[in-house]
XYZ file of C-alpha atoms in Angstrom:
729
model
C 2.332 -3.200 -27.888
C 4.020 -0.688 -29.893
C 6.561 1.173 -28.962
C 8.042 4.430 -30.466
C 10.447 4.659 -32.955
C 12.963 7.839 -32.167
C 16.746 7.944 -33.207
C 18.609 8.565 -29.629
C 20.933 11.907 -29.775
C 24.095 13.100 -28.720
C 26.443 14.924 -29.364
C 27.225 13.086 -32.982
C 23.398 14.158 -34.056
C 23.888 18.314 -33.108
C 25.908 20.138 -36.228
C 29.413 21.213 -34.553
C 29.916 24.683 -37.008
C 26.829 25.671 -34.744
C 28.138 24.755 -31.213
C 31.477 26.420 -32.236
C 29.835 29.843 -33.474
C 27.508 29.464 -30.202
C 30.496 29.306 -28.034
C 31.841 32.437 -29.683
C 29.507 33.791 -29.445
C 29.225 32.871 -25.149
C 33.001 34.146 -25.141
C 31.611 37.812 -26.629
C 29.242 38.213 -24.229
C 31.265 37.105 -21.392
C 34.102 39.317 -21.948
C 31.417 42.339 -22.232
C 30.302 41.378 -19.004
C 33.868 40.720 -16.821
C 35.301 44.367 -18.402
C 32.160 46.217 -17.185
C 32.689 44.915 -14.364
C 36.117 45.643 -14.041
C 36.702 49.753 -15.394
C 35.554 50.501 -12.342
C 38.450 48.265 -10.142
C 41.072 50.202 -13.223
C 39.561 53.578 -12.687
C 40.389 53.466 -8.760
C 43.690 52.015 -9.153
C 44.616 54.503 -11.878
C 43.042 57.288 -9.608
C 45.327 56.165 -6.769
C 48.392 55.823 -9.204
C 47.847 59.624 -10.027
C 47.665 60.183 -6.344
C 51.432 58.754 -5.024
C 52.585 60.225 -8.066
C 51.293 63.796 -6.943
C 52.746 63.088 -4.319
C 55.556 62.403 -4.801
C 56.211 65.518 -7.109
C 55.849 64.531 -10.138
C 52.096 66.264 -11.022
C 52.406 66.177 -14.763
C 53.463 62.935 -15.380
C 51.009 61.586 -13.036
C 47.799 63.501 -14.381
C 48.565 62.489 -18.378
C 49.174 58.677 -17.685
C 45.887 58.754 -15.983
C 44.154 60.838 -18.642
C 45.976 58.398 -20.620
C 44.739 55.266 -19.070
C 41.168 56.566 -18.772
C 40.707 57.935 -22.131
C 41.271 54.206 -23.428
C 38.785 52.800 -20.475
C 36.245 55.023 -21.945
C 36.472 53.617 -25.182
C 36.539 49.741 -23.993
C 33.652 50.737 -22.299
C 31.970 52.633 -25.396
C 33.179 49.068 -27.535
C 31.267 46.966 -25.251
C 27.707 48.877 -25.046
C 27.840 48.604 -28.768
C 25.486 46.813 -30.386
C 25.019 43.063 -30.037
C 26.186 41.546 -33.640
C 22.404 40.019 -35.185
C 23.085 38.150 -37.903
C 20.105 39.513 -40.777
C 18.975 35.945 -40.433
C 18.235 35.822 -36.842
C 14.714 35.313 -35.328
C 12.557 37.269 -32.396
C 12.688 34.320 -30.299
C 16.192 33.558 -30.221
C 18.726 34.703 -27.572
C 22.448 36.427 -28.288
C 23.944 33.566 -28.898
C 21.295 31.836 -31.275
C 20.680 34.841 -33.260
C 24.992 36.330 -33.637
C 26.472 37.376 -36.555
C 29.088 34.632 -36.719
C 31.391 37.189 -38.733
C 30.184 40.257 -36.503
C 31.264 38.577 -33.248
C 34.587 37.543 -34.467
C 35.348 41.276 -35.178
C 34.256 42.327 -31.850
C 36.494 39.793 -30.408
C 39.644 40.988 -32.083
C 38.595 44.805 -31.320
C 38.297 43.267 -27.283
C 41.619 42.286 -27.196
C 42.970 45.152 -29.620
C 41.401 47.973 -26.743
C 43.041 45.356 -23.624
C 46.717 45.100 -25.327
C 45.844 49.615 -25.495
C 45.162 49.760 -22.403
C 47.975 47.013 -21.193
C 50.297 49.556 -23.030
C 48.877 52.391 -20.880
C 49.199 50.474 -17.689
C 53.292 49.670 -19.334
C 53.747 53.584 -18.851
C 53.602 53.440 -14.742
C 57.608 53.513 -14.302
C 57.591 56.922 -15.632
C 55.956 57.352 -12.513
C 58.661 55.502 -10.319
C 61.721 55.779 -12.288
C 61.791 52.499 -13.402
C 60.684 50.289 -10.283
C 63.736 52.372 -8.306
C 62.013 55.268 -6.269
C 60.621 54.098 -2.898
C 56.795 54.316 -4.641
C 58.215 51.105 -6.856
C 56.592 48.806 -4.230
C 53.240 50.193 -4.351
C 53.505 51.154 -8.471
C 54.237 46.906 -8.175
C 51.993 45.695 -6.242
C 49.478 47.502 -8.057
C 50.407 46.137 -11.526
C 50.579 42.214 -10.341
C 47.092 43.205 -8.168
C 45.293 44.651 -11.602
C 46.784 42.186 -13.881
C 45.993 38.972 -11.413
C 42.435 40.573 -11.453
C 41.822 40.426 -15.381
C 42.263 37.258 -15.881
C 40.017 36.452 -12.296
C 37.366 38.211 -14.397
C 37.578 37.418 -18.339
C 38.266 33.596 -18.105
C 35.746 33.170 -21.627
C 38.470 34.642 -24.277
C 42.175 34.286 -22.816
C 42.741 36.601 -25.743
C 41.931 39.459 -23.886
C 43.626 38.971 -20.210
C 46.535 38.613 -22.074
C 47.295 41.195 -24.054
C 46.376 43.247 -21.091
C 48.815 41.641 -18.977
C 51.717 41.558 -20.848
C 52.897 45.501 -21.933
C 52.872 46.379 -18.059
C 54.287 42.999 -16.299
C 56.915 43.025 -19.194
C 57.731 46.928 -18.779
C 57.989 46.116 -15.279
C 60.467 43.171 -15.865
C 62.631 44.952 -18.269
C 62.876 48.213 -15.609
C 63.981 45.953 -12.886
C 66.804 44.313 -15.206
C 67.717 47.308 -16.222
C 68.202 49.144 -13.071
C 70.550 45.847 -12.532
C 71.847 44.256 -8.480
C 70.583 40.826 -6.831
C 67.640 42.383 -5.535
C 66.854 43.698 -8.730
C 67.337 41.231 -10.916
C 65.022 38.359 -8.560
C 62.724 40.802 -8.476
C 62.297 40.345 -12.624
C 62.091 37.064 -12.953
C 59.595 36.219 -10.170
C 57.496 39.191 -11.886
C 58.222 37.198 -15.432
C 57.532 33.585 -14.071
C 54.529 35.634 -12.550
C 53.582 36.749 -16.386
C 53.693 32.727 -17.520
C 51.389 31.336 -14.620
C 48.332 34.520 -15.673
C 49.214 33.081 -19.329
C 48.620 29.531 -18.398
C 45.802 29.725 -16.647
C 43.688 32.081 -18.444
C 44.650 29.428 -21.273
C 42.649 26.987 -19.407
C 40.237 29.228 -17.854
C 38.954 29.590 -21.147
C 38.664 26.397 -22.229
C 36.922 25.018 -19.611
C 35.221 28.260 -20.294
C 34.567 26.889 -24.280
C 34.303 23.321 -22.208
C 30.830 24.751 -20.373
C 29.445 26.526 -23.577
C 29.475 23.952 -25.420
C 27.984 21.639 -22.974
C 24.847 23.241 -22.148
C 24.855 24.550 -25.838
C 24.304 20.643 -26.927
C 22.243 19.685 -24.056
C 20.336 23.206 -25.156
C 20.178 21.967 -29.101
C 19.485 18.232 -27.586
C 16.507 19.874 -25.294
C 14.822 21.030 -28.142
C 15.183 18.061 -30.213
C 13.746 15.955 -27.615
C 10.545 18.282 -27.774
C 10.251 17.393 -31.611
C 10.544 13.824 -30.703
C 7.617 13.813 -27.746
C 5.513 15.810 -30.361
C 6.059 12.538 -33.197
C 5.570 10.616 -30.230
C 2.581 11.704 -28.512
C 0.171 9.589 -30.801
C 2.343 6.553 -29.775
C 2.104 7.548 -26.555
C -1.490 7.667 -26.642
C -1.962 4.263 -28.259
C -0.061 2.640 -25.295
C -2.427 4.822 -22.574
C -5.383 3.355 -24.124
C -3.923 -0.419 -23.956
C -2.835 -0.003 -20.686
C -5.986 0.453 -19.536
C -7.545 -2.947 -21.695
C -7.416 -6.227 -21.165
C -5.368 -7.759 -23.619
C -7.369 -11.480 -23.922
C -10.740 -10.512 -23.844
C -11.077 -6.487 -25.331
C -12.246 -5.547 -21.769
C -10.872 -2.909 -19.657
C -8.604 -4.475 -17.602
C -8.425 -3.423 -13.772
C -7.118 -0.218 -13.426
C -9.487 1.062 -16.031
C -12.963 -0.031 -15.464
C -12.436 1.991 -12.703
C -11.253 4.914 -14.286
C -14.551 4.663 -16.321
C -16.803 2.789 -13.320
C -15.400 6.704 -12.427
C -15.931 8.622 -14.864
C -19.724 6.948 -15.098
C -20.604 7.705 -11.777
C -19.357 11.188 -11.886
C -21.457 12.261 -15.696
C -23.926 15.237 -15.174
C -27.374 13.995 -13.859
C -26.080 10.551 -12.568
C -26.181 11.546 -8.459
C -29.588 13.207 -8.571
C -32.253 11.034 -6.420
C -34.496 11.246 -10.324
C -31.726 9.423 -11.870
C -31.524 5.370 -12.469
C -30.118 3.900 -9.244
C -26.223 2.784 -10.987
C -25.962 -1.609 -10.601
C -22.655 -3.029 -9.930
C -22.345 -6.671 -10.900
C -19.349 -8.988 -9.849
C -19.289 -12.056 -12.061
C -17.651 -15.036 -12.083
C -16.833 -17.952 -14.072
C -18.511 -21.408 -12.415
C -16.266 -24.133 -13.664
C -13.486 -22.998 -15.460
C -11.379 -24.068 -13.463
C -11.731 -27.618 -14.758
C -11.745 -26.224 -18.025
C -8.663 -24.931 -17.709
C -7.120 -28.186 -15.600
C -8.608 -30.891 -17.677
C -8.627 -29.115 -21.308
C -5.194 -26.440 -20.826
C -4.577 -23.334 -20.654
C -5.545 -21.968 -24.854
C -9.183 -23.835 -24.295
C -8.966 -21.783 -20.477
C -8.053 -18.236 -22.934
C -10.479 -18.837 -25.589
C -13.466 -19.221 -23.108
C -12.383 -16.065 -21.819
C -12.065 -14.374 -24.398
C -15.874 -15.858 -25.354
C -17.219 -14.080 -22.288
C -15.259 -10.978 -23.070
C -17.808 -10.932 -26.858
C -20.758 -12.288 -25.191
C -21.261 -9.556 -23.003
C -19.948 -6.968 -25.581
C -22.841 -7.977 -27.565
C -24.872 -7.872 -24.032
C -24.343 -4.689 -22.994
C -24.140 -2.787 -27.254
C -27.058 -1.030 -26.268
C -26.724 -0.231 -22.587
C -25.410 2.684 -21.792
C -22.526 0.765 -18.617
C -19.002 -0.069 -18.774
C -17.736 -3.580 -18.702
C -13.175 -4.926 -17.691
C -12.027 -8.382 -16.571
C -10.757 -8.067 -13.093
C -8.744 -10.149 -13.374
C -8.829 -14.538 -13.736
C -12.170 -15.252 -13.910
C -13.709 -12.349 -12.645
C -15.596 -9.128 -14.739
C -17.305 -6.878 -13.263
C -20.018 -4.494 -14.622
C -20.876 -0.727 -13.937
C -24.797 -0.181 -15.297
C -26.972 2.363 -15.252
C -30.401 1.552 -16.781
C -32.269 3.921 -19.402
C -35.007 6.202 -17.726
C -37.492 4.922 -20.069
C -35.726 0.649 -19.277
C -39.076 -1.607 -18.372
C -38.450 -4.200 -17.910
C -39.625 -6.372 -15.078
C -38.419 -7.856 -11.951
C -40.737 -11.786 -13.222
C -39.272 -11.443 -16.689
C -35.331 -10.481 -15.120
C -36.037 -14.311 -13.342
C -38.263 -16.344 -15.071
C -35.243 -19.053 -15.454
C -34.672 -18.587 -12.388
C -35.608 -21.678 -9.569
C -38.140 -20.343 -7.019
C -36.553 -20.345 -3.869
C -33.260 -19.800 -4.160
C -30.905 -16.267 -4.032
C -32.215 -14.441 -7.807
C -35.531 -16.875 -7.757
C -37.642 -14.207 -8.725
C -39.955 -11.696 -5.384
C -41.343 -8.920 -4.213
C -38.483 -6.940 -2.581
C -36.778 -7.462 -5.286
C -38.835 -5.315 -7.405
C -36.955 -1.506 -7.696
C -33.399 -3.802 -8.871
C -35.292 -5.238 -12.201
C -32.804 -3.594 -14.504
C -29.771 -5.256 -12.598
C -32.122 -8.222 -12.565
C -32.399 -8.456 -16.288
C -29.462 -8.243 -17.168
C -27.999 -10.723 -14.840
C -30.750 -13.526 -16.234
C -29.390 -12.521 -19.820
C -25.819 -12.838 -19.457
C -26.379 -16.496 -17.027
C -28.482 -18.319 -19.621
C -26.251 -16.878 -22.789
C -23.206 -17.988 -20.131
C -24.496 -21.454 -19.786
C -24.895 -21.790 -22.764
C -21.711 -21.123 -24.213
C -20.033 -24.129 -25.778
C -16.152 -24.562 -25.289
C -14.768 -26.276 -27.769
C -17.405 -29.239 -26.882
C -15.392 -30.559 -24.269
C -17.427 -29.438 -21.495
C -20.175 -26.389 -19.953
C -19.471 -23.688 -17.572
C -21.769 -21.067 -15.606
C -22.085 -18.186 -14.278
C -22.901 -16.418 -10.502
C -23.252 -12.800 -10.081
C -23.082 -11.023 -7.441
C -25.566 -7.428 -7.515
C -25.317 -4.478 -5.755
C -27.615 -1.188 -6.615
C -26.427 1.518 -4.503
C -26.969 5.557 -5.071
C -24.701 7.267 -3.595
C -21.801 4.721 -3.378
C -18.356 4.778 -4.742
C -17.152 2.530 -7.000
C -14.727 0.416 -4.623
C -17.475 0.312 -2.322
C -20.056 -1.098 -4.635
C -17.779 -3.726 -5.859
C -16.679 -4.683 -1.705
C -20.883 -5.024 -1.791
C -21.508 -6.979 -4.808
C -18.585 -9.402 -3.897
C -20.339 -10.087 -0.455
C -24.014 -11.229 -2.472
C -21.612 -13.290 -5.135
C -20.324 -15.396 -2.036
C -23.914 -15.367 -1.307
C -24.585 -16.548 -5.160
C -21.773 -19.008 -5.200
C -23.109 -20.608 -2.072
C -26.297 -21.152 -4.206
C -24.743 -23.694 -6.570
C -23.937 -22.529 -10.173
C -25.955 -19.532 -12.960
C -27.309 -18.227 -9.297
C -27.068 -14.215 -8.857
C -27.926 -13.027 -5.367
C -28.518 -8.706 -4.510
C -26.867 -7.028 -1.971
C -29.114 -6.426 1.000
C -29.214 -4.881 4.787
C -28.705 -8.262 5.996
C -25.278 -8.457 3.953
C -24.095 -4.237 4.484
C -24.970 -5.254 8.289
C -22.354 -8.360 8.401
C -20.075 -6.631 5.847
C -20.437 -3.254 8.701
C -19.948 -5.788 11.524
C -16.458 -7.198 9.422
C -15.254 -4.524 8.822
C -15.517 -2.859 11.826
C -14.351 -6.415 13.975
C -11.956 -6.477 11.864
C -10.878 -2.812 12.820
C -11.635 -2.914 16.638
C -9.908 -6.266 17.829
C -7.347 -5.039 18.357
C -8.112 -2.131 21.199
C -10.606 -4.920 21.327
C -8.479 -7.601 23.444
C -6.406 -4.684 24.980
C -7.384 -5.125 29.180
C -10.921 -6.163 28.673
C -12.206 -3.118 26.891
C -14.407 -5.346 24.942
C -13.512 -9.028 24.363
C -14.313 -10.933 27.442
C -13.990 -14.792 28.964
C -17.011 -16.063 29.656
C -18.370 -18.891 30.923
C -20.374 -22.078 31.368
C -20.842 -24.672 33.810
C -20.853 -28.617 33.195
C -22.556 -30.219 35.598
C -22.294 -33.670 36.562
C -24.284 -36.042 38.631
C -27.453 -35.913 36.870
C -27.073 -31.318 37.706
C -26.133 -32.007 41.043
C -22.694 -31.161 41.128
C -20.623 -28.812 39.757
C -18.324 -30.558 36.865
C -16.230 -27.552 35.069
C -16.808 -24.689 33.279
C -16.114 -23.972 29.712
C -14.884 -21.189 28.415
C -16.827 -18.893 26.065
C -15.493 -15.444 24.242
C -17.277 -12.728 24.789
C -17.657 -9.292 22.531
C -20.276 -6.542 22.661
C -19.797 -4.439 20.157
C -20.506 -0.752 20.554
C -22.240 -0.466 17.216
C -23.480 -4.249 16.335
C -23.891 -5.765 19.369
C -22.887 -9.288 20.147
C -20.125 -10.226 18.177
C -20.636 -14.198 16.842
C -17.520 -15.823 18.600
C -16.836 -18.219 14.852
C -16.963 -14.137 13.142
C -14.241 -13.538 15.746
C -12.026 -16.160 14.952
C -11.969 -15.413 11.459
C -11.311 -12.354 12.162
C -7.786 -12.542 14.004
C -7.041 -14.816 11.530
C -7.271 -12.397 8.807
C -5.787 -9.806 10.585
C -2.957 -11.518 11.849
C -4.354 -11.709 16.136
C -4.836 -15.334 15.871
C -2.045 -15.595 19.109
C -3.095 -12.654 20.483
C -6.685 -14.110 20.816
C -5.464 -17.672 22.129
C -3.563 -16.148 24.669
C -6.252 -13.241 25.894
C -8.531 -16.473 26.284
C -5.541 -18.120 28.494
C -5.058 -15.154 30.295
C -8.629 -15.356 31.476
C -8.605 -19.280 31.660
C -5.635 -18.991 34.677
C -7.626 -16.387 36.449
C -11.402 -18.387 36.684
C -8.904 -20.687 37.943
C -6.429 -19.127 40.323
C -10.073 -17.222 41.717
C -11.475 -21.556 41.603
C -8.835 -22.651 43.536
C -8.792 -19.337 46.125
C -12.652 -21.153 47.034
C -11.946 -24.265 47.636
C -13.069 -25.455 44.154
C -9.637 -26.974 42.591
C -11.888 -29.987 41.058
C -12.950 -27.759 38.690
C -11.320 -27.936 35.990
C -12.236 -24.903 33.278
C -12.028 -26.222 29.492
C -11.051 -23.836 26.771
C -12.487 -24.436 22.781
C -9.030 -23.993 20.476
C -10.604 -23.766 16.427
C -8.906 -25.924 14.329
C -7.017 -23.467 11.845
C -5.835 -22.283 15.700
C -4.546 -26.096 16.058
C -2.902 -25.697 12.268
C -1.431 -22.467 12.385
C -0.103 -21.892 15.982
C 2.244 -23.453 18.270
C -1.367 -24.559 20.292
C 1.244 -26.291 23.295
C 3.844 -23.899 24.091
C 1.945 -20.998 24.444
C -0.280 -23.159 26.599
C 2.374 -24.955 28.868
C 3.782 -21.525 28.683
C 0.877 -19.589 29.936
C -0.187 -22.147 32.734
C 4.069 -22.691 33.786
C 4.371 -18.330 33.897
C 1.042 -18.304 35.987
C 1.895 -21.019 38.242
C -1.073 -22.627 37.600
C -1.286 -26.791 37.433
C -1.739 -28.450 34.294
C -4.490 -30.471 35.521
C -7.121 -28.022 35.928
C -7.291 -27.169 32.115
C -8.835 -29.363 29.467
C -8.258 -28.312 25.376
C -11.909 -28.647 23.609
C -10.835 -29.681 20.346
C -13.647 -30.303 16.893
C -13.443 -32.930 15.238
C -11.881 -31.917 12.599
C -9.175 -31.992 14.211
C -9.385 -35.154 16.161
C -9.752 -36.845 12.687
C -6.944 -34.954 10.794
C -5.248 -36.124 13.399
C -1.493 -35.681 11.641
C -1.985 -31.447 10.958
C -1.668 -31.608 15.824
C -0.153 -34.799 16.556
C 2.581 -33.280 18.083
C 0.399 -30.360 19.978
C -1.191 -32.736 21.554
C 0.867 -34.989 22.619
C 3.110 -32.299 24.639
C -0.540 -30.978 25.762
C -1.458 -34.791 27.465
C 1.971 -35.272 28.250
C 1.692 -32.443 30.895
C -1.699 -34.091 31.906
C -3.500 -31.252 29.841
C -6.977 -33.231 29.148
C -8.457 -33.690 25.663
C -12.430 -33.422 24.593
C -13.663 -33.371 20.957
C -16.844 -30.850 20.377
C -19.762 -31.210 19.068
C -19.459 -34.753 18.031
C -21.546 -35.780 15.801
C -21.657 -33.060 12.893
C -19.935 -32.300 10.433
C -17.362 -35.331 9.971
C -16.481 -38.830 10.528
C -17.754 -38.869 13.791
C -16.626 -42.841 14.588
C -13.132 -42.113 12.812
C -12.514 -39.752 15.016
C -13.118 -41.999 18.403
C -9.645 -43.862 17.329
C -7.464 -41.164 18.458
C -5.578 -42.018 21.667
C -5.666 -38.404 23.112
C -9.388 -37.934 23.625
C -10.580 -37.995 27.868
C -13.963 -36.531 27.126
C -16.843 -36.279 24.871
C -19.099 -33.105 24.142
C -22.621 -34.831 21.807
C -23.457 -32.184 19.994
C -26.619 -30.244 20.625
C -28.613 -30.543 17.714
C -28.985 -34.866 19.105
C -30.085 -33.320 22.835
C -32.507 -30.896 21.496
C -36.582 -32.423 22.083
C -34.881 -35.499 22.918
C -37.737 -36.189 24.764
C -39.750 -36.605 21.684
C -37.542 -37.507 19.368
C -36.943 -41.290 19.253
C -34.045 -41.294 16.830
C -32.315 -39.389 18.641
C -32.622 -41.113 21.855
C -31.103 -44.119 19.631
C -28.091 -42.052 18.583
C -27.385 -40.209 22.076
C -28.093 -43.926 23.232
C -25.079 -45.380 21.494
C -22.726 -42.615 21.711
C -22.823 -43.600 25.738
C -22.485 -46.843 24.783
C -19.362 -45.904 22.808
C -18.033 -44.116 25.934
C -18.220 -46.645 27.691
C -16.506 -48.833 26.017
C -13.912 -46.787 24.936
C -13.743 -45.728 28.883
C -14.516 -41.996 27.259
C -16.391 -40.004 29.746
C -19.114 -38.349 27.315
C -21.384 -34.725 27.906
C -24.464 -33.593 26.389
C -24.653 -29.857 25.690
C -27.602 -27.966 24.628
C -30.284 -29.191 27.921
C -32.275 -26.843 27.316
C -35.329 -28.065 28.825
C -36.663 -30.318 32.263
C -37.789 -32.629 29.668
C -34.342 -32.998 27.532
C -32.651 -33.491 31.041
C -35.016 -36.477 32.367
C -33.961 -37.908 29.288
C -30.811 -37.826 29.323
C -30.541 -39.259 32.928
C -33.199 -41.892 32.011
C -30.136 -42.968 28.939
C -27.842 -42.527 31.421
C -26.002 -39.080 30.977
C -25.648 -37.840 34.269
C -22.587 -35.537 32.532
C -24.893 -32.484 31.272
C -24.685 -28.348 29.486
C -27.530 -25.703 28.652
C -29.281 -23.434 29.348
C -31.185 -25.757 31.646
C -28.846 -25.656 33.689
C -26.824 -22.680 33.426
C -26.366 -19.872 31.403
C -22.789 -18.615 30.051
C -21.903 -15.445 32.196
C -19.246 -13.450 32.980
C -16.185 -14.630 35.038
C -17.627 -12.807 38.785
C -20.931 -14.147 38.107
C -20.013 -17.751 37.293
C -17.363 -17.524 40.672
C -20.202 -16.460 42.953
C -22.625 -18.825 41.109
C -19.960 -21.532 42.154
C -19.847 -20.053 45.319
C -23.657 -20.560 45.899
C -24.131 -23.525 44.483
C -21.675 -25.536 46.557
C -22.822 -24.279 49.784
C -26.692 -25.168 48.231
C -24.610 -28.343 47.250
C -23.280 -29.087 50.633
C -26.509 -28.469 52.756
C -28.175 -30.695 50.567
C -25.944 -33.320 51.264
C -26.924 -32.566 54.175
C -29.979 -33.543 54.199
C -29.319 -36.399 52.243
C -31.487 -37.154 49.151
C -32.452 -39.624 47.005
C -29.302 -40.363 45.102
C -32.189 -40.864 42.162
C -34.150 -37.096 43.260
C -32.919 -34.827 40.256
C -32.414 -31.538 41.345
C -32.749 -29.015 38.606
C -35.058 -26.748 40.909
C -31.461 -27.136 43.086
C -29.741 -24.492 39.958
C -29.243 -20.478 41.658
C -32.224 -18.774 40.784
C -30.259 -16.089 39.882
C -28.346 -17.507 36.867
C -27.837 -13.694 34.971
C -29.157 -13.874 31.721
C -27.020 -12.800 28.329
C -27.294 -13.530 24.537
C -26.150 -16.492 23.463
C -23.694 -14.873 20.851
């Protein structure tokens, strides 16, 4: 980046002769002001001296002395009011100091100290009024003389010659008179006045030195400020170039993130862009497919060349379009595109090369987005053909948002959501932000904002429970705790979304403690009802298991609430069981404390047989996908039977999830699976409802046992008829 070439300013760069002249002009201005301020005091003290002289009988002497002093003061006033000496070359914009004539200033300074000396001579005649400082009025006059001389030094610090010329005659006159009067007291007083005179002279000189230094610094700063303004004017063009470069990416030549945001805001704010009849702005967010592999395999130089090539490609594709493009960082690019009014490209041309059925493929619903789809298709075709030094190819995924009344930040957020869908669909795909994505994004944002409050005192997030039945549906075996959150705006939030939001906002531990509190309360209620044998299970995700001290949190919570560890069961996924090293110590601590461990959703997603090797497992829950339509699917029956056989061989209890029909339940009983869970048996319920259900089920079971039913008789009909119907979030 180009740096402006400027010369540092210092004292040496300012003309010393000019500074000296400016300082002298400041001295003259200050002396004039101080004299005009001191004259009224001088006159007042003169009147006082005259009155004392008249009172002591020296009428003529007092009046004559006052007339002489007043005449001198009048002359000094006239001198201070005289027009300021300005140079013939001075301009109208210069101040007094800058436009002053040097020789005129020196002349006026000399006149100032001469007039001060004459005034001092007038005050040197004061001994005439007090018999050479020997009369009773001597103390008054000596006090007045000392005071007026001190005031002269105080009010005229700029130019020492003026106060020195004024104070010397009256004080030397006093010293002479006192010395002539003789006597120890008079001589001592004369010496004191002499010392006082020396102190005043020293103070005057020091004051002038301080004033000159201050004036020099002030005038030097003024000159430097003027030079800075000149340098600023010279550097303005360079600064403009620097600002331009600060808004662009040096590698691709496109706008960087800040530059893109500003340019996009300007484009959206352009006249006519907000009208309903104007074309709708389109935000395209691009992410290169396979770029990381190229960067890692062939090196950063090849990767940089690829990014530069993409930058040139985008500039070429957008050369005739009303659009701004930028590189947001890494391999991510953004385009804000405003179609032209006469753009007649069709949606079919935009997706002609796209495979049918994928997120970017043509369909009637996307017809209003034809210009953005056409641009996306052209970019995908161009990028997918780009060779990177013959080492390989890469593609691009594009998220598109077409919105009329959205800001740049919202357009980027919406396009990012669409880009996520396009990336999941595979390489070289685009997806348009739609109502479904909007609902998901709004729900996610609101959930992030409201989760903390929803966890406080059961104001939204609750723990519900679904019964798990044994003995073919006759006996309440246990309960599974399930998260439920009915958001006031979005309704039921899926539990997996709740867990992801909690992880993203740093509230995973708080959410885990909410579940633990609900589970503990349910266990206490079950024990109070005489159902202490009924365990309560809770799910812990792999993310929570790896990032949180789950064992410490669970055991500490149970200990604080006085809950037996044997009443709790922890359900983990196959992912956790397979990667046992991430949670081995935590599971070991839980098992050692007699907390049961179950593998949930067994059979999907991971190597199921490998997960069976876990020494901590005591229960296995077959995923609902194998139980659904079990009676009609021979393959599912074979798989479920194999899992049951494995469970018996390993001594692990097997539970079937997702039992939703009578036929599925009978098929499980035929295969020998007697522990089940599903909507056909009991739906998830709030704590109060499930406790009432458990009480009714226990009473019904007792009544049934009293009638001694056949052990083989299925008892699905014995389920509580009043199971509440609730959404399966």
